[in-house]
Amino acid sequence: MHSMQDHVPVSIIIANYNYARFLKRCIDSALEQSHDNIEVIVVDDASADDSAGVIAAYGSRIKGLLKERNGGHAAAFNTGFSVSRGQIVLFLDADDYLYPNAVSEIVEAWDGDTAQAQFRLHIVDERQRVKDVFPAEEFPFDSGDVTPQLLQKGRYQTTVTSGLAFRRSALEAVMPIPETDFRQGADGYLVTVAPLHGTVTSIDSCLGAYRMHGANHSVFAEKLGQRARWRVEHDFRRLEALSGQAAEVGLTVPPDVSLHDTVHLEERLASLCIDRDRHPVPNDSRHTLGAAGAVASLEMNVSLRRRAVLAAWFLSVGFLPRRMAKALLSWKLVASSRPAFLLRLSKTIRHAMG
């Protein structure tokens, strides 16, 4: 007995750039979904490897779009969306993959108000061995109407590209994604503005795999200052987009919204401590950011112990001598820089807080 849900048209748009070695696994995962009505669109963003050959091998089973010039993440999303027809749309990074039940579970969880569904992913290595869960299970997803969180701190607990699905009409309201502003991190734009057009439905099980292989845009850990600066600037672009979209639906984003967001404040402190000269916010001080971070930590939706530990960390980075502050920063943001005793300690703390 088939339900109407089996026939909801779903589009999976795969954005690929130089990931030929992962692309087959990704496309296969989209084609192997247990849901009936799926189209698979692969946008190749002018790759220099054999991606075009991998795409050609699938023939008419997929819609392959080969771009002549590299345009970045947002441009690939926009290109794929413009030829898609699904009522529900997933964007999938080419180095990640979905489990066969992903779309069926999403369609089943969907309701009339859903603008965005989100689910957890297994973090896997190059050889697809499961290493962890993203986001970590101790961070509860935010669900339902997340507009209050967006207006309070410009962020809520969500996930990355491959753990998201969107209602077509919500995407039509917010796309095309600004291509210059979101050459990278186009998912950051979508999760910030799509929920202004409906609710967020969260699925706590892992419906796919988020592959970590050292070349991910989000993992340039050795260049901590550069990463922090990129994330701070990306946040400002997201908040600008949020202000514009919110104004269209009659809402106002407070000007100091970013000072209530622990994730943003962490990166902003890192950028300021590591490379003050290239820090994007001229009048920032460690004291102000540290104090704001401590206050924001205490407002989080996590255990009291976790809030207290994070607040103490912010105050330490904000008020200790710069050298000690830098060490504390890198220990938190780059696991490989932690002394052995701290690695053991952080594991113990994580288990105690779990």
PDB file of N, CA, C and O in Angstrom, residues 5-65:
ATOM      1  N   GLN A   5       2.712  10.151   0.308  1.00  0.00           N
ATOM      2  CA  GLN A   5       4.069  10.630   0.599  1.00  0.00           C
ATOM      3  C   GLN A   5       5.113   9.984  -0.302  1.00  0.00           C
ATOM      4  O   GLN A   5       6.131  10.586  -0.603  1.00  0.00           O
ATOM      5  N   ASP A   6       4.845   8.723  -0.727  1.00  0.00           N
ATOM      6  CA  ASP A   6       5.816   8.024  -1.570  1.00  0.00           C
ATOM      7  C   ASP A   6       6.055   8.766  -2.885  1.00  0.00           C
ATOM      8  O   ASP A   6       7.045   8.539  -3.562  1.00  0.00           O
ATOM      9  N   HIS A   7       5.094   9.620  -3.261  1.00  0.00           N
ATOM     10  CA  HIS A   7       5.174  10.239  -4.587  1.00  0.00           C
ATOM     11  C   HIS A   7       5.575  11.709  -4.545  1.00  0.00           C
ATOM     12  O   HIS A   7       5.640  12.354  -5.580  1.00  0.00           O
ATOM     13  N   VAL A   8       5.822  12.234  -3.349  1.00  0.00           N
ATOM     14  CA  VAL A   8       6.283  13.641  -3.270  1.00  0.00           C
ATOM     15  C   VAL A   8       7.564  13.770  -4.087  1.00  0.00           C
ATOM     16  O   VAL A   8       8.530  13.043  -3.855  1.00  0.00           O
ATOM     17  N   PRO A   9       7.595  14.675  -5.093  1.00  0.00           N
ATOM     18  CA  PRO A   9       8.821  14.813  -5.882  1.00  0.00           C
ATOM     19  C   PRO A   9       9.939  15.475  -5.066  1.00  0.00           C
ATOM     20  O   PRO A   9       9.723  16.509  -4.430  1.00  0.00           O
ATOM     21  N   VAL A  10      11.104  14.842  -5.077  1.00  0.00           N
ATOM     22  CA  VAL A  10      12.254  15.328  -4.304  1.00  0.00           C
ATOM     23  C   VAL A  10      13.442  15.510  -5.245  1.00  0.00           C
ATOM     24  O   VAL A  10      13.709  14.647  -6.089  1.00  0.00           O
ATOM     25  N   SER A  11      14.135  16.633  -5.111  1.00  0.00           N
ATOM     26  CA  SER A  11      15.350  16.877  -5.901  1.00  0.00           C
ATOM     27  C   SER A  11      16.558  16.789  -4.979  1.00  0.00           C
ATOM     28  O   SER A  11      16.557  17.387  -3.904  1.00  0.00           O
ATOM     29  N   ILE A  12      17.584  16.062  -5.426  1.00  0.00           N
ATOM     30  CA  ILE A  12      18.869  16.057  -4.720  1.00  0.00           C
ATOM     31  C   ILE A  12      19.874  16.730  -5.643  1.00  0.00           C
ATOM     32  O   ILE A  12      20.149  16.244  -6.744  1.00  0.00           O
ATOM     33  N   ILE A  13      20.371  17.878  -5.196  1.00  0.00           N
ATOM     34  CA  ILE A  13      21.305  18.667  -6.015  1.00  0.00           C
ATOM     35  C   ILE A  13      22.703  18.498  -5.425  1.00  0.00           C
ATOM     36  O   ILE A  13      22.959  18.883  -4.285  1.00  0.00           O
ATOM     37  N   ILE A  14      23.585  17.889  -6.206  1.00  0.00           N
ATOM     38  CA  ILE A  14      24.958  17.635  -5.744  1.00  0.00           C
ATOM     39  C   ILE A  14      25.870  18.714  -6.316  1.00  0.00           C
ATOM     40  O   ILE A  14      25.901  18.934  -7.534  1.00  0.00           O
ATOM     41  N   ALA A  15      26.581  19.403  -5.424  1.00  0.00           N
ATOM     42  CA  ALA A  15      27.530  20.442  -5.860  1.00  0.00           C
ATOM     43  C   ALA A  15      28.933  19.848  -5.783  1.00  0.00           C
ATOM     44  O   ALA A  15      29.368  19.395  -4.721  1.00  0.00           O
ATOM     45  N   ASN A  16      29.634  19.825  -6.925  1.00  0.00           N
ATOM     46  CA  ASN A  16      30.946  19.181  -6.979  1.00  0.00           C
ATOM     47  C   ASN A  16      32.017  20.122  -7.513  1.00  0.00           C
ATOM     48  O   ASN A  16      31.822  20.816  -8.496  1.00  0.00           O
ATOM     49  N   TYR A  17      33.169  20.095  -6.847  1.00  0.00           N
ATOM     50  CA  TYR A  17      34.338  20.799  -7.395  1.00  0.00           C
ATOM     51  C   TYR A  17      35.577  19.980  -7.042  1.00  0.00           C
ATOM     52  O   TYR A  17      35.964  19.890  -5.870  1.00  0.00           O
ATOM     53  N   ASN A  18      36.164  19.338  -8.058  1.00  0.00           N
ATOM     54  CA  ASN A  18      37.411  18.559  -7.905  1.00  0.00           C
ATOM     55  C   ASN A  18      37.307  17.423  -6.887  1.00  0.00           C
ATOM     56  O   ASN A  18      38.282  17.110  -6.205  1.00  0.00           O
ATOM     57  N   TYR A  19      36.122  16.821  -6.780  1.00  0.00           N
ATOM     58  CA  TYR A  19      35.949  15.702  -5.854  1.00  0.00           C
ATOM     59  C   TYR A  19      35.636  14.404  -6.613  1.00  0.00           C
ATOM     60  O   TYR A  19      34.856  13.575  -6.143  1.00  0.00           O
ATOM     61  N   ALA A  20      36.254  14.246  -7.785  1.00  0.00           N
ATOM     62  CA  ALA A  20      35.986  13.042  -8.595  1.00  0.00           C
ATOM     63  C   ALA A  20      36.146  11.771  -7.765  1.00  0.00           C
ATOM     64  O   ALA A  20      35.386  10.819  -7.922  1.00  0.00           O
ATOM     65  N   ARG A  21      37.122  11.768  -6.834  1.00  0.00           N
ATOM     66  CA  ARG A  21      37.402  10.540  -6.086  1.00  0.00           C
ATOM     67  C   ARG A  21      36.280  10.174  -5.118  1.00  0.00           C
ATOM     68  O   ARG A  21      36.185   9.031  -4.684  1.00  0.00           O
ATOM     69  N   PHE A  22      35.427  11.156  -4.761  1.00  0.00           N
ATOM     70  CA  PHE A  22      34.304  10.879  -3.852  1.00  0.00           C
ATOM     71  C   PHE A  22      32.951  10.867  -4.570  1.00  0.00           C
ATOM     72  O   PHE A  22      31.953  10.441  -4.006  1.00  0.00           O
ATOM     73  N   LEU A  23      32.931  11.401  -5.792  1.00  0.00           N
ATOM     74  CA  LEU A  23      31.661  11.732  -6.455  1.00  0.00           C
ATOM     75  C   LEU A  23      30.775  10.517  -6.713  1.00  0.00           C
ATOM     76  O   LEU A  23      29.556  10.581  -6.542  1.00  0.00           O
ATOM     77  N   LYS A  24      31.373   9.388  -7.106  1.00  0.00           N
ATOM     78  CA  LYS A  24      30.568   8.193  -7.422  1.00  0.00           C
ATOM     79  C   LYS A  24      29.787   7.736  -6.198  1.00  0.00           C
ATOM     80  O   LYS A  24      28.593   7.429  -6.277  1.00  0.00           O
ATOM     81  N   ARG A  25      30.469   7.705  -5.047  1.00  0.00           N
ATOM     82  CA  ARG A  25      29.792   7.278  -3.806  1.00  0.00           C
ATOM     83  C   ARG A  25      28.609   8.197  -3.513  1.00  0.00           C
ATOM     84  O   ARG A  25      27.541   7.762  -3.073  1.00  0.00           O
ATOM     85  N   CYS A  26      28.808   9.491  -3.755  1.00  0.00           N
ATOM     86  CA  CYS A  26      27.779  10.492  -3.495  1.00  0.00           C
ATOM     87  C   CYS A  26      26.574  10.313  -4.432  1.00  0.00           C
ATOM     88  O   CYS A  26      25.421  10.253  -3.986  1.00  0.00           O
ATOM     89  N   ILE A  27      26.846  10.215  -5.741  1.00  0.00           N
ATOM     90  CA  ILE A  27      25.753  10.056  -6.718  1.00  0.00           C
ATOM     91  C   ILE A  27      25.006   8.748  -6.468  1.00  0.00           C
ATOM     92  O   ILE A  27      23.765   8.703  -6.472  1.00  0.00           O
ATOM     93  N   ASP A  28      25.754   7.654  -6.239  1.00  0.00           N
ATOM     94  CA  ASP A  28      25.103   6.362  -5.970  1.00  0.00           C
ATOM     95  C   ASP A  28      24.159   6.476  -4.782  1.00  0.00           C
ATOM     96  O   ASP A  28      23.053   5.933  -4.792  1.00  0.00           O
ATOM     97  N   SER A  29      24.592   7.197  -3.753  1.00  0.00           N
ATOM     98  CA  SER A  29      23.760   7.306  -2.542  1.00  0.00           C
ATOM     99  C   SER A  29      22.451   8.043  -2.845  1.00  0.00           C
ATOM    100  O   SER A  29      21.412   7.748  -2.250  1.00  0.00           O
ATOM    101  N   ALA A  30      22.501   8.985  -3.788  1.00  0.00           N
ATOM    102  CA  ALA A  30      21.290   9.720  -4.165  1.00  0.00           C
ATOM    103  C   ALA A  30      20.367   8.831  -5.005  1.00  0.00           C
ATOM    104  O   ALA A  30      19.141   8.852  -4.845  1.00  0.00           O
ATOM    105  N   LEU A  31      20.969   8.026  -5.881  1.00  0.00           N
ATOM    106  CA  LEU A  31      20.170   7.151  -6.749  1.00  0.00           C
ATOM    107  C   LEU A  31      19.590   5.949  -6.000  1.00  0.00           C
ATOM    108  O   LEU A  31      18.609   5.354  -6.433  1.00  0.00           O
ATOM    109  N   GLU A  32      20.219   5.582  -4.878  1.00  0.00           N
ATOM    110  CA  GLU A  32      19.787   4.382  -4.152  1.00  0.00           C
ATOM    111  C   GLU A  32      18.756   4.668  -3.064  1.00  0.00           C
ATOM    112  O   GLU A  32      18.510   3.822  -2.201  1.00  0.00           O
ATOM    113  N   GLN A  33      18.151   5.851  -3.070  1.00  0.00           N
ATOM    114  CA  GLN A  33      17.153   6.183  -2.051  1.00  0.00           C
ATOM    115  C   GLN A  33      15.933   5.269  -2.158  1.00  0.00           C
ATOM    116  O   GLN A  33      15.508   4.916  -3.254  1.00  0.00           O
ATOM    117  N   SER A  34      15.359   4.924  -1.015  1.00  0.00           N
ATOM    118  CA  SER A  34      14.177   4.053  -1.017  1.00  0.00           C
ATOM    119  C   SER A  34      12.912   4.814  -1.453  1.00  0.00           C
ATOM    120  O   SER A  34      11.917   4.210  -1.794  1.00  0.00           O
ATOM    121  N   HIS A  35      12.972   6.145  -1.447  1.00  0.00           N
ATOM    122  CA  HIS A  35      11.830   6.964  -1.885  1.00  0.00           C
ATOM    123  C   HIS A  35      11.663   6.841  -3.403  1.00  0.00           C
ATOM    124  O   HIS A  35      12.643   6.801  -4.147  1.00  0.00           O
ATOM    125  N   ASP A  36      10.401   6.856  -3.853  1.00  0.00           N
ATOM    126  CA  ASP A  36      10.099   6.603  -5.275  1.00  0.00           C
ATOM    127  C   ASP A  36      10.477   7.705  -6.248  1.00  0.00           C
ATOM    128  O   ASP A  36      10.995   7.452  -7.324  1.00  0.00           O
ATOM    129  N   ASN A  37      10.152   8.942  -5.872  1.00  0.00           N
ATOM    130  CA  ASN A  37      10.125  10.012  -6.866  1.00  0.00           C
ATOM    131  C   ASN A  37      11.282  10.998  -6.643  1.00  0.00           C
ATOM    132  O   ASN A  37      11.125  12.006  -5.963  1.00  0.00           O
ATOM    133  N   ILE A  38      12.443  10.671  -7.223  1.00  0.00           N
ATOM    134  CA  ILE A  38      13.640  11.492  -6.977  1.00  0.00           C
ATOM    135  C   ILE A  38      14.325  11.864  -8.287  1.00  0.00           C
ATOM    136  O   ILE A  38      14.457  11.023  -9.185  1.00  0.00           O
ATOM    137  N   GLU A  39      14.751  13.112  -8.386  1.00  0.00           N
ATOM    138  CA  GLU A  39      15.637  13.484  -9.499  1.00  0.00           C
ATOM    139  C   GLU A  39      16.985  13.857  -8.890  1.00  0.00           C
ATOM    140  O   GLU A  39      17.050  14.469  -7.815  1.00  0.00           O
ATOM    141  N   VAL A  40      18.053  13.460  -9.575  1.00  0.00           N
ATOM    142  CA  VAL A  40      19.406  13.740  -9.091  1.00  0.00           C
ATOM    143  C   VAL A  40      20.075  14.683 -10.089  1.00  0.00           C
ATOM    144  O   VAL A  40      20.187  14.371 -11.279  1.00  0.00           O
ATOM    145  N   ILE A  41      20.468  15.839  -9.582  1.00  0.00           N
ATOM    146  CA  ILE A  41      21.101  16.865 -10.420  1.00  0.00           C
ATOM    147  C   ILE A  41      22.533  17.052  -9.913  1.00  0.00           C
ATOM    148  O   ILE A  41      22.739  17.253  -8.716  1.00  0.00           O
ATOM    149  N   VAL A  42      23.508  16.949 -10.804  1.00  0.00           N
ATOM    150  CA  VAL A  42      24.906  17.125 -10.388  1.00  0.00           C
ATOM    151  C   VAL A  42      25.474  18.353 -11.091  1.00  0.00           C
ATOM    152  O   VAL A  42      25.509  18.417 -12.322  1.00  0.00           O
ATOM    153  N   VAL A  43      25.868  19.332 -10.292  1.00  0.00           N
ATOM    154  CA  VAL A  43      26.461  20.555 -10.847  1.00  0.00           C
ATOM    155  C   VAL A  43      27.963  20.478 -10.636  1.00  0.00           C
ATOM    156  O   VAL A  43      28.440  20.431  -9.496  1.00  0.00           O
ATOM    157  N   ASP A  44      28.701  20.428 -11.739  1.00  0.00           N
ATOM    158  CA  ASP A  44      30.161  20.434 -11.613  1.00  0.00           C
ATOM    159  C   ASP A  44      30.666  21.860 -11.837  1.00  0.00           C
ATOM    160  O   ASP A  44      30.424  22.468 -12.877  1.00  0.00           O
ATOM    161  N   ASP A  45      31.379  22.378 -10.836  1.00  0.00           N
ATOM    162  CA  ASP A  45      31.789  23.779 -10.842  1.00  0.00           C
ATOM    163  C   ASP A  45      33.161  23.964 -11.500  1.00  0.00           C
ATOM    164  O   ASP A  45      34.099  24.452 -10.886  1.00  0.00           O
ATOM    165  N   ALA A  46      33.248  23.528 -12.772  1.00  0.00           N
ATOM    166  CA  ALA A  46      34.487  23.666 -13.566  1.00  0.00           C
ATOM    167  C   ALA A  46      35.664  22.943 -12.920  1.00  0.00           C
ATOM    168  O   ALA A  46      36.749  23.512 -12.740  1.00  0.00           O
ATOM    169  N   SER A  47      35.465  21.673 -12.575  1.00  0.00           N
ATOM    170  CA  SER A  47      36.540  20.870 -11.965  1.00  0.00           C
ATOM    171  C   SER A  47      37.669  20.639 -12.953  1.00  0.00           C
ATOM    172  O   SER A  47      37.447  20.568 -14.162  1.00  0.00           O
ATOM    173  N   ALA A  48      38.884  20.462 -12.407  1.00  0.00           N
ATOM    174  CA  ALA A  48      40.047  20.184 -13.261  1.00  0.00           C
ATOM    175  C   ALA A  48      40.407  18.696 -13.225  1.00  0.00           C
ATOM    176  O   ALA A  48      41.358  18.266 -13.869  1.00  0.00           O
ATOM    177  N   ASP A  49      39.662  17.898 -12.450  1.00  0.00           N
ATOM    178  CA  ASP A  49      39.960  16.449 -12.374  1.00  0.00           C
ATOM    179  C   ASP A  49      39.001  15.684 -13.295  1.00  0.00           C
ATOM    180  O   ASP A  49      38.445  16.249 -14.229  1.00  0.00           O
ATOM    181  N   ASP A  50      38.773  14.400 -13.027  1.00  0.00           N
ATOM    182  CA  ASP A  50      37.938  13.598 -13.931  1.00  0.00           C
ATOM    183  C   ASP A  50      36.449  13.616 -13.552  1.00  0.00           C
ATOM    184  O   ASP A  50      35.712  12.688 -13.871  1.00  0.00           O
ATOM    185  N   SER A  51      36.007  14.665 -12.875  1.00  0.00           N
ATOM    186  CA  SER A  51      34.597  14.732 -12.461  1.00  0.00           C
ATOM    187  C   SER A  51      33.635  14.590 -13.646  1.00  0.00           C
ATOM    188  O   SER A  51      32.622  13.896 -13.560  1.00  0.00           O
ATOM    189  N   ALA A  52      33.979  15.254 -14.782  1.00  0.00           N
ATOM    190  CA  ALA A  52      33.086  15.207 -15.952  1.00  0.00           C
ATOM    191  C   ALA A  52      32.910  13.766 -16.436  1.00  0.00           C
ATOM    192  O   ALA A  52      31.808  13.349 -16.822  1.00  0.00           O
ATOM    193  N   GLY A  53      33.982  12.983 -16.385  1.00  0.00           N
ATOM    194  CA  GLY A  53      33.910  11.571 -16.787  1.00  0.00           C
ATOM    195  C   GLY A  53      33.021  10.761 -15.859  1.00  0.00           C
ATOM    196  O   GLY A  53      32.225   9.927 -16.311  1.00  0.00           O
ATOM    197  N   VAL A  54      33.134  11.026 -14.562  1.00  0.00           N
ATOM    198  CA  VAL A  54      32.291  10.318 -13.578  1.00  0.00           C
ATOM    199  C   VAL A  54      30.826  10.638 -13.857  1.00  0.00           C
ATOM    200  O   VAL A  54      29.970   9.740 -13.879  1.00  0.00           O
ATOM    201  N   ILE A  55      30.531  11.907 -14.118  1.00  0.00           N
ATOM    202  CA  ILE A  55      29.145  12.339 -14.361  1.00  0.00           C
ATOM    203  C   ILE A  55      28.611  11.720 -15.653  1.00  0.00           C
ATOM    204  O   ILE A  55      27.493  11.202 -15.694  1.00  0.00           O
ATOM    205  N   ALA A  56      29.437  11.729 -16.699  1.00  0.00           N
ATOM    206  CA  ALA A  56      28.999  11.200 -18.006  1.00  0.00           C
ATOM    207  C   ALA A  56      28.625   9.730 -17.923  1.00  0.00           C
ATOM    208  O   ALA A  56      27.700   9.266 -18.612  1.00  0.00           O
ATOM    209  N   ALA A  57      29.307   8.970 -17.058  1.00  0.00           N
ATOM    210  CA  ALA A  57      29.070   7.526 -16.950  1.00  0.00           C
ATOM    211  C   ALA A  57      27.642   7.190 -16.495  1.00  0.00           C
ATOM    212  O   ALA A  57      27.160   6.077 -16.723  1.00  0.00           O
ATOM    213  N   TYR A  58      26.962   8.143 -15.885  1.00  0.00           N
ATOM    214  CA  TYR A  58      25.592   7.877 -15.404  1.00  0.00           C
ATOM    215  C   TYR A  58      24.534   8.107 -16.474  1.00  0.00           C
ATOM    216  O   TYR A  58      23.368   7.766 -16.272  1.00  0.00           O
ATOM    217  N   GLY A  59      24.927   8.703 -17.593  1.00  0.00           N
ATOM    218  CA  GLY A  59      23.977   8.912 -18.684  1.00  0.00           C
ATOM    219  C   GLY A  59      22.738   9.657 -18.229  1.00  0.00           C
ATOM    220  O   GLY A  59      22.817  10.636 -17.478  1.00  0.00           O
ATOM    221  N   SER A  60      21.563   9.146 -18.643  1.00  0.00           N
ATOM    222  CA  SER A  60      20.313   9.868 -18.368  1.00  0.00           C
ATOM    223  C   SER A  60      19.765   9.598 -16.964  1.00  0.00           C
ATOM    224  O   SER A  60      18.713  10.097 -16.606  1.00  0.00           O
ATOM    225  N   ARG A  61      20.488   8.804 -16.147  1.00  0.00           N
ATOM    226  CA  ARG A  61      19.987   8.546 -14.782  1.00  0.00           C
ATOM    227  C   ARG A  61      20.091   9.799 -13.916  1.00  0.00           C
ATOM    228  O   ARG A  61      19.422   9.917 -12.897  1.00  0.00           O
ATOM    229  N   ILE A  62      20.946  10.716 -14.327  1.00  0.00           N
ATOM    230  CA  ILE A  62      21.082  11.978 -13.584  1.00  0.00           C
ATOM    231  C   ILE A  62      21.058  13.133 -14.580  1.00  0.00           C
ATOM    232  O   ILE A  62      21.209  12.935 -15.786  1.00  0.00           O
ATOM    233  N   LYS A  63      20.869  14.334 -14.050  1.00  0.00           N
ATOM    234  CA  LYS A  63      20.968  15.532 -14.885  1.00  0.00           C
ATOM    235  C   LYS A  63      22.327  16.156 -14.561  1.00  0.00           C
ATOM    236  O   LYS A  63      22.536  16.656 -13.450  1.00  0.00           O
ATOM    237  N   GLY A  64      23.260  16.106 -15.496  1.00  0.00           N
ATOM    238  CA  GLY A  64      24.596  16.657 -15.254  1.00  0.00           C
ATOM    239  C   GLY A  64      24.716  18.057 -15.826  1.00  0.00           C
ATOM    240  O   GLY A  64      24.360  18.283 -16.991  1.00  0.00           O
ATOM    241  N   LEU A  65      25.186  19.005 -15.040  1.00  0.00           N
ATOM    242  CA  LEU A  65      25.372  20.374 -15.505  1.00  0.00           C
ATOM    243  C   LEU A  65      26.839  20.736 -15.305  1.00  0.00           C
ATOM    244  O   LEU A  65      27.322  20.808 -14.175  1.00  0.00           O
TER     245      LEU A  65
END
